[in-house]
mmCIF file of C-alpha atoms in Angstrom:
data_model
loop_
_atom_site.group_PDB
_atom_site.id
_atom_site.type_symbol
_atom_site.label_atom_id
_atom_site.label_comp_id
_atom_site.label_asym_id
_atom_site.label_seq_id
_atom_site.Cartn_x
_atom_site.Cartn_y
_atom_site.Cartn_z
ATOM 1 C CA MET A 1 38.765 -23.780 3.344
ATOM 2 C CA GLU A 2 38.957 -26.782 1.080
ATOM 3 C CA PHE A 3 35.696 -27.624 -0.700
ATOM 4 C CA SER A 4 35.172 -31.349 -0.992
ATOM 5 C CA ARG A 5 33.292 -32.583 -4.059
ATOM 6 C CA ARG A 6 30.285 -33.220 -1.844
ATOM 7 C CA ASP A 7 30.305 -29.617 -0.617
ATOM 8 C CA THR A 8 30.589 -28.169 -4.117
ATOM 9 C CA LEU A 9 27.657 -30.287 -5.281
ATOM 10 C CA ALA A 10 25.557 -29.180 -2.311
ATOM 11 C CA LEU A 11 26.427 -25.536 -3.047
ATOM 12 C CA GLY A 12 25.434 -25.996 -6.687
ATOM 13 C CA LEU A 13 22.085 -27.574 -5.768
ATOM 14 C CA GLY A 14 21.406 -24.745 -3.324
ATOM 15 C CA ALA A 15 22.056 -22.153 -6.004
ATOM 16 C CA ALA A 16 19.733 -23.970 -8.415
ATOM 17 C CA ALA A 17 16.999 -24.101 -5.750
ATOM 18 C CA LEU A 18 17.312 -20.337 -5.222
ATOM 19 C CA THR A 19 16.607 -19.595 -8.876
ATOM 20 C CA VAL A 20 13.432 -21.694 -8.729
ATOM 21 C CA LEU A 21 12.030 -19.861 -5.682
ATOM 22 C CA PRO A 22 10.890 -16.609 -7.383
ATOM 23 C CA PHE A 23 8.471 -18.663 -9.502
ATOM 24 C CA GLN A 24 6.628 -19.791 -6.372
ATOM 25 C CA VAL A 25 6.237 -16.187 -5.237
ATOM 26 C CA ASN A 26 4.656 -15.270 -8.561
ATOM 27 C CA ALA A 27 2.038 -18.005 -8.183
ATOM 28 C CA ALA A 28 0.943 -16.593 -4.824
ATOM 29 C CA ALA A 29 0.691 -13.111 -6.298
ATOM 30 C CA ASP A 30 -1.487 -14.366 -9.166
ATOM 31 C CA ASP A 31 -3.848 -15.840 -6.571
ATOM 32 C CA PHE A 32 -4.143 -12.389 -5.045
ATOM 33 C CA ILE A 33 -5.121 -10.959 -8.400
ATOM 34 C CA SER A 34 -7.726 -13.615 -9.133
ATOM 35 C CA ASN A 35 -9.258 -13.125 -5.689
ATOM 36 C CA PHE A 36 -9.628 -9.441 -6.421
ATOM 37 C CA THR A 37 -11.037 -9.892 -9.910
ATOM 38 C CA GLY A 38 -13.125 -12.947 -9.082
ATOM 39 C CA GLY A 39 -11.513 -14.796 -11.949
ATOM 40 C CA ALA A 40 -12.496 -12.238 -14.582
ATOM 41 C CA ASP A 41 -10.165 -11.334 -17.442
ATOM 42 C CA VAL A 42 -7.608 -8.647 -16.779
ATOM 43 C CA ILE A 43 -6.629 -6.297 -19.575
ATOM 44 C CA GLU A 44 -2.886 -5.684 -19.639
ATOM 45 C CA GLY A 45 -1.305 -2.399 -20.394
ATOM 46 C CA GLY A 46 -3.583 0.063 -18.766
ATOM 47 C CA GLU A 47 -5.944 2.123 -20.794
ATOM 48 C CA GLY A 48 -6.806 4.652 -18.151
ATOM 49 C CA LEU A 49 -4.722 3.203 -15.338
ATOM 50 C CA THR A 50 -1.490 4.962 -14.425
ATOM 51 C CA LEU A 51 1.031 3.566 -11.969
ATOM 52 C CA THR A 52 3.809 5.947 -10.989
ATOM 53 C CA ALA A 53 6.820 4.465 -9.243
ATOM 54 C CA PRO A 54 10.494 5.478 -9.285
ATOM 55 C CA GLU A 55 12.903 3.537 -11.524
ATOM 56 C CA ILE A 56 15.408 3.235 -8.710
ATOM 57 C CA ALA A 57 14.359 3.298 -5.082
ATOM 58 C CA GLU A 58 17.086 4.540 -2.764
ATOM 59 C CA ASN A 59 15.488 3.022 0.292
ATOM 60 C CA GLY A 60 13.359 -0.100 0.093
ATOM 61 C CA ASN A 61 11.645 0.908 3.311
ATOM 62 C CA THR A 62 9.863 3.848 1.806
ATOM 63 C CA VAL A 63 9.200 3.888 -1.912
ATOM 64 C CA PRO A 64 6.679 6.494 -3.106
ATOM 65 C CA VAL A 65 4.079 5.126 -5.515
ATOM 66 C CA ALA A 66 0.976 6.657 -6.978
ATOM 67 C CA VAL A 67 -1.956 5.146 -8.849
ATOM 68 C CA GLU A 68 -4.591 6.856 -10.921
ATOM 69 C CA ALA A 69 -7.493 5.403 -12.838
ATOM 70 C CA ALA A 70 -10.272 7.627 -14.058
ATOM 71 C CA GLY A 71 -13.575 5.901 -13.415
ATOM 72 C CA ALA A 72 -12.274 3.076 -11.242
ATOM 73 C CA THR A 73 -14.103 1.799 -8.184
ATOM 74 C CA ALA A 74 -11.028 0.157 -6.675
ATOM 75 C CA ILE A 75 -7.323 -0.205 -7.316
ATOM 76 C CA MET A 76 -5.164 -2.962 -5.831
ATOM 77 C CA VAL A 77 -1.385 -2.584 -5.627
ATOM 78 C CA LEU A 78 0.890 -5.621 -5.405
ATOM 79 C CA ALA A 79 4.622 -6.038 -4.930
ATOM 80 C CA MET A 80 5.354 -9.225 -6.844
ATOM 81 C CA GLY A 81 8.623 -9.947 -5.103
ATOM 82 C CA ASN A 82 7.741 -9.233 -1.481
ATOM 83 C CA PRO A 83 7.243 -12.108 1.011
ATOM 84 C CA VAL A 84 3.569 -11.153 0.958
ATOM 85 C CA PRO A 85 2.564 -9.605 -2.400
ATOM 86 C CA GLY A 86 -0.321 -7.483 -1.148
ATOM 87 C CA VAL A 87 0.393 -3.814 -0.597
ATOM 88 C CA ALA A 88 -2.878 -1.915 -0.485
ATOM 89 C CA THR A 89 -6.341 -1.856 -1.964
ATOM 90 C CA PHE A 90 -7.887 1.560 -2.527
ATOM 91 C CA ASN A 91 -11.680 1.618 -2.636
ATOM 92 C CA PHE A 92 -13.073 4.907 -3.903
ATOM 93 C CA GLY A 93 -16.317 6.199 -2.454
ATOM 94 C CA GLU A 94 -18.842 8.570 -3.967
ATOM 95 C CA LEU A 95 -17.039 11.689 -2.773
ATOM 96 C CA ALA A 96 -13.619 10.776 -4.138
ATOM 97 C CA GLY A 97 -12.416 13.801 -6.121
ATOM 98 C CA SER A 98 -10.525 11.661 -8.543
ATOM 99 C CA GLN A 99 -9.708 7.975 -8.509
ATOM 100 C CA SER A 100 -6.109 8.484 -7.491
ATOM 101 C CA ALA A 101 -3.975 7.883 -4.429
ATOM 102 C CA SER A 102 -0.323 8.163 -3.408
ATOM 103 C CA THR A 103 1.482 6.407 -0.640
ATOM 104 C CA ARG A 104 4.835 5.001 0.398
ATOM 105 C CA ILE A 105 5.527 1.265 0.448
ATOM 106 C CA ARG A 106 8.179 -1.265 1.412
ATOM 107 C CA LEU A 107 9.915 -3.294 -1.274
ATOM 108 C CA ALA A 108 12.114 -6.222 -0.316
ATOM 109 C CA GLY A 109 14.284 -6.004 -3.404
ATOM 110 C CA THR A 110 14.224 -5.220 -7.107
ATOM 111 C CA GLN A 111 10.834 -6.361 -8.379
ATOM 112 C CA ASP A 112 7.696 -5.548 -10.310
ATOM 113 C CA VAL A 113 5.047 -3.401 -8.707
ATOM 114 C CA VAL A 114 1.639 -4.141 -10.211
ATOM 115 C CA ALA A 115 -1.589 -2.176 -10.030
ATOM 116 C CA VAL A 116 -4.945 -3.743 -10.898
ATOM 117 C CA ALA A 117 -7.910 -1.421 -11.274
ATOM 118 C CA LYS A 118 -11.545 -2.432 -11.112
ATOM 119 C CA MET A 119 -13.387 -0.113 -13.450
ATOM 120 C CA ALA A 120 -16.944 1.088 -13.015
ATOM 121 C CA ASP A 121 -18.137 -1.127 -15.880
ATOM 122 C CA GLY A 122 -16.806 -4.229 -14.109
ATOM 123 C CA SER A 123 -13.695 -4.725 -16.246
ATOM 124 C CA PHE A 124 -10.190 -4.995 -14.830
ATOM 125 C CA VAL A 125 -7.047 -3.288 -16.063
ATOM 126 C CA LYS A 126 -3.509 -4.112 -14.985
ATOM 127 C CA VAL A 127 -0.243 -2.190 -15.230
ATOM 128 C CA GLY A 128 3.195 -3.120 -13.910
ATOM 129 C CA ARG A 129 6.441 -1.261 -13.331
ATOM 130 C CA THR A 130 9.876 -2.595 -12.424
ATOM 131 C CA VAL A 131 11.528 -0.851 -9.495
ATOM 132 C CA LYS A 132 15.195 -1.381 -8.696
ATOM 133 C CA VAL A 133 15.799 -1.385 -4.968
ATOM 134 C CA THR A 134 19.233 -0.762 -3.531
ATOM 135 C CA ILE A 135 18.533 -1.540 0.130
ATOM 136 C CA GLY A 136 15.716 -4.008 0.839
ATOM 137 C CA GLY A 137 12.866 -2.951 3.101
ATOM 138 C CA CYS A 138 11.400 -6.069 4.654
ATOM 139 C CA GLY A 139 13.751 -6.528 7.570
ATOM 140 C CA GLY A 140 16.170 -8.619 5.525
ATOM 141 C CA MET B 1 -3.303 0.425 21.967
ATOM 142 C CA ALA B 2 -0.056 0.965 20.086
ATOM 143 C CA LYS B 3 1.943 3.682 21.807
ATOM 144 C CA GLY B 4 2.566 7.186 20.595
ATOM 145 C CA VAL B 5 0.324 6.966 17.546
ATOM 146 C CA LYS B 6 -0.400 10.427 16.224
ATOM 147 C CA PRO B 7 -2.482 11.227 13.167
ATOM 148 C CA ARG B 8 -1.815 14.357 11.123
ATOM 149 C CA VAL B 9 -3.995 15.610 8.305
ATOM 150 C CA LYS B 10 -3.519 18.413 5.800
ATOM 151 C CA ALA B 11 -6.858 19.592 4.490
ATOM 152 C CA PRO B 12 -7.989 22.970 3.237
ATOM 153 C CA LYS B 13 -10.124 25.010 5.613
ATOM 154 C CA LYS B 14 -12.206 26.536 2.835
ATOM 155 C CA ALA B 15 -13.308 25.256 -0.531
ATOM 156 C CA ALA B 16 -15.737 26.295 -3.227
ATOM 157 C CA ALA B 17 -18.875 24.136 -3.368
ATOM 158 C CA GLY B 18 -18.184 21.172 -5.626
ATOM 159 C CA GLU B 19 -14.442 21.782 -5.690
ATOM 160 C CA THR B 20 -11.969 18.890 -5.675
ATOM 161 C CA VAL B 21 -9.433 19.222 -2.891
ATOM 162 C CA THR B 22 -6.241 17.297 -2.151
ATOM 163 C CA LEU B 23 -5.991 15.647 1.237
ATOM 164 C CA LYS B 24 -2.759 14.469 2.767
ATOM 165 C CA THR B 25 -2.768 12.194 5.777
ATOM 166 C CA LEU B 26 0.044 10.889 7.912
ATOM 167 C CA ILE B 27 -0.059 8.752 11.029
ATOM 168 C CA SER B 28 2.938 7.902 13.148
ATOM 169 C CA HIS B 29 2.822 4.111 13.484
ATOM 170 C CA LYS B 30 5.642 1.578 13.444
ATOM 171 C CA MET B 31 3.829 -0.812 11.055
ATOM 172 C CA GLU B 32 5.652 -3.901 12.277
ATOM 173 C CA SER B 33 5.495 -6.146 9.227
ATOM 174 C CA GLY B 34 5.952 -9.476 10.970
ATOM 175 C CA GLN B 35 9.039 -10.163 8.877
ATOM 176 C CA ARG B 36 11.693 -8.780 11.224
ATOM 177 C CA LYS B 37 13.560 -10.852 13.787
ATOM 178 C CA ASN B 38 14.636 -10.077 17.310
ATOM 179 C CA LYS B 39 18.249 -10.252 18.453
ATOM 180 C CA ASP B 40 17.525 -13.738 19.795
ATOM 181 C CA GLY B 41 16.168 -14.864 16.403
ATOM 182 C CA SER B 42 12.454 -14.915 17.214
ATOM 183 C CA VAL B 43 10.114 -13.186 14.789
ATOM 184 C CA ILE B 44 8.657 -9.848 15.886
ATOM 185 C CA PRO B 45 4.889 -10.292 15.449
ATOM 186 C CA ARG B 46 2.920 -8.310 12.883
ATOM 187 C CA SER B 47 1.245 -5.198 14.224
ATOM 188 C CA ILE B 48 0.018 -2.801 11.612
ATOM 189 C CA ILE B 49 -2.811 -0.483 10.728
ATOM 190 C CA ASN B 50 -4.903 -2.613 8.398
ATOM 191 C CA ARG B 51 -7.522 -0.120 7.229
ATOM 192 C CA PHE B 52 -7.858 3.601 6.633
ATOM 193 C CA THR B 53 -11.092 5.354 5.743
ATOM 194 C CA CYS B 54 -12.038 8.911 4.977
ATOM 195 C CA ALA B 55 -15.619 10.130 4.959
ATOM 196 C CA PHE B 56 -17.189 13.529 4.475
ATOM 197 C CA ASN B 57 -20.462 14.173 6.316
ATOM 198 C CA GLY B 58 -20.859 10.430 6.528
ATOM 199 C CA LYS B 59 -20.259 9.657 2.844
ATOM 200 C CA THR B 60 -17.196 7.566 1.973
ATOM 201 C CA VAL B 61 -14.381 9.260 0.101
ATOM 202 C CA ILE B 62 -11.821 6.484 0.216
ATOM 203 C CA ASP B 63 -11.403 3.152 2.009
ATOM 204 C CA VAL B 64 -7.923 1.659 1.966
ATOM 205 C CA LYS B 65 -7.106 -1.918 2.923
ATOM 206 C CA MET B 66 -3.499 -1.880 4.073
ATOM 207 C CA GLU B 67 -0.941 -4.694 4.176
ATOM 208 C CA PRO B 68 2.453 -4.908 5.935
ATOM 209 C CA ALA B 69 4.097 -3.531 2.767
ATOM 210 C CA ILE B 70 2.959 -0.006 3.584
ATOM 211 C CA SER B 71 5.875 1.948 5.035
ATOM 212 C CA THR B 72 6.284 2.991 8.645
ATOM 213 C CA ASN B 73 4.286 6.170 9.367
ATOM 214 C CA PRO B 74 1.751 5.515 6.614
ATOM 215 C CA TYR B 75 1.204 8.415 4.271
ATOM 216 C CA PHE B 76 -1.756 8.772 1.914
ATOM 217 C CA GLU B 77 -2.555 11.509 -0.518
ATOM 218 C CA PHE B 78 -5.860 11.539 -2.385
ATOM 219 C CA GLU B 79 -8.577 13.849 -3.670
ATOM 220 C CA ALA B 80 -12.083 14.500 -2.459
ATOM 221 C CA VAL B 81 -15.048 16.512 -3.684
ATOM 222 C CA VAL B 82 -16.521 19.084 -1.282
ATOM 223 C CA PRO B 83 -20.204 19.496 -2.197
ATOM 224 C CA GLU B 84 -21.120 21.548 0.903
ATOM 225 C CA ALA B 85 -19.677 22.729 4.214
ATOM 226 C CA GLY B 86 -18.978 19.933 6.636
ATOM 227 C CA GLU B 87 -16.411 17.757 8.261
ATOM 228 C CA PHE B 88 -13.928 15.188 7.003
ATOM 229 C CA GLN B 89 -13.592 12.163 9.262
ATOM 230 C CA PHE B 90 -10.382 10.140 9.076
ATOM 231 C CA THR B 91 -10.232 6.737 10.746
ATOM 232 C CA TRP B 92 -7.374 4.268 11.077
ATOM 233 C CA TYR B 93 -8.002 0.685 12.276
ATOM 234 C CA ASP B 94 -5.155 -1.118 14.040
ATOM 235 C CA ASP B 95 -4.515 -4.897 14.097
ATOM 236 C CA ASP B 96 -4.796 -4.824 17.882
ATOM 237 C CA GLY B 97 -8.309 -3.398 17.703
ATOM 238 C CA SER B 98 -7.525 0.244 18.417
ATOM 239 C CA VAL B 99 -9.121 2.884 16.282
ATOM 240 C CA TYR B 100 -7.509 6.261 15.693
ATOM 241 C CA GLU B 101 -9.659 9.138 14.496
ATOM 242 C CA THR B 102 -9.302 12.735 13.580
ATOM 243 C CA ALA B 103 -11.576 15.205 11.841
ATOM 244 C CA LYS B 104 -11.183 18.397 9.846
ATOM 245 C CA LYS B 105 -13.929 20.951 9.215
ATOM 246 C CA VAL B 106 -14.288 22.572 5.846
ATOM 247 C CA ALA B 107 -16.231 25.778 5.210
ATOM 248 C CA ILE B 108 -17.573 26.866 1.844
ATOM 249 C CA ALA B 109 -15.664 29.880 0.533
#
């Protein structure tokens, strides 16, 4: 099929638009975080917050992840590259044996999985992990 | 009520007073994310379990707010303290208003 100049230009513009899109997704995810923290500062790098996720996920429909944060009241998990970033928010009650939880999640494609923990003293800690996904899990 | 939803819980039957035990819970639920499309191109509406709670003798152990990104047949593993003999209550809340519950008794060894 012969590409006219007009077609090639349109194709080029489309490709450029695609690269810009991921930035919009990140903005939505940051909103999620600020809603959870109420605008408070989030400490990067996780003293006391552990996020366990595989480096390569065979199946984007079921990726095992685990979070642990000694002394946290709640942990929120986000998938930064999913159509909707929210994954789960774990609220620990008084009888929680340890502030940890494991589950399986869907990841649309290779992306960062982020955990934000609300500690008992009111501070927030954040940790992220990149997970490569071979087959996407959001119906795409 | 979503069809064929079955909860399954793995909890110890006996524990020492004050011991921390691991609980594993599974519920068979499609967790339709609202992102998939039908053959005719229309979007299949979201229908998921949006909340899971676990309580022991009425006191909260864990309360999970769930989004469509949780996999089909949601699985959770977490730990709880058993201060005395009693019963664990597990509750799942569905988007469509249904509530699924199961309970496990624990005796003190």
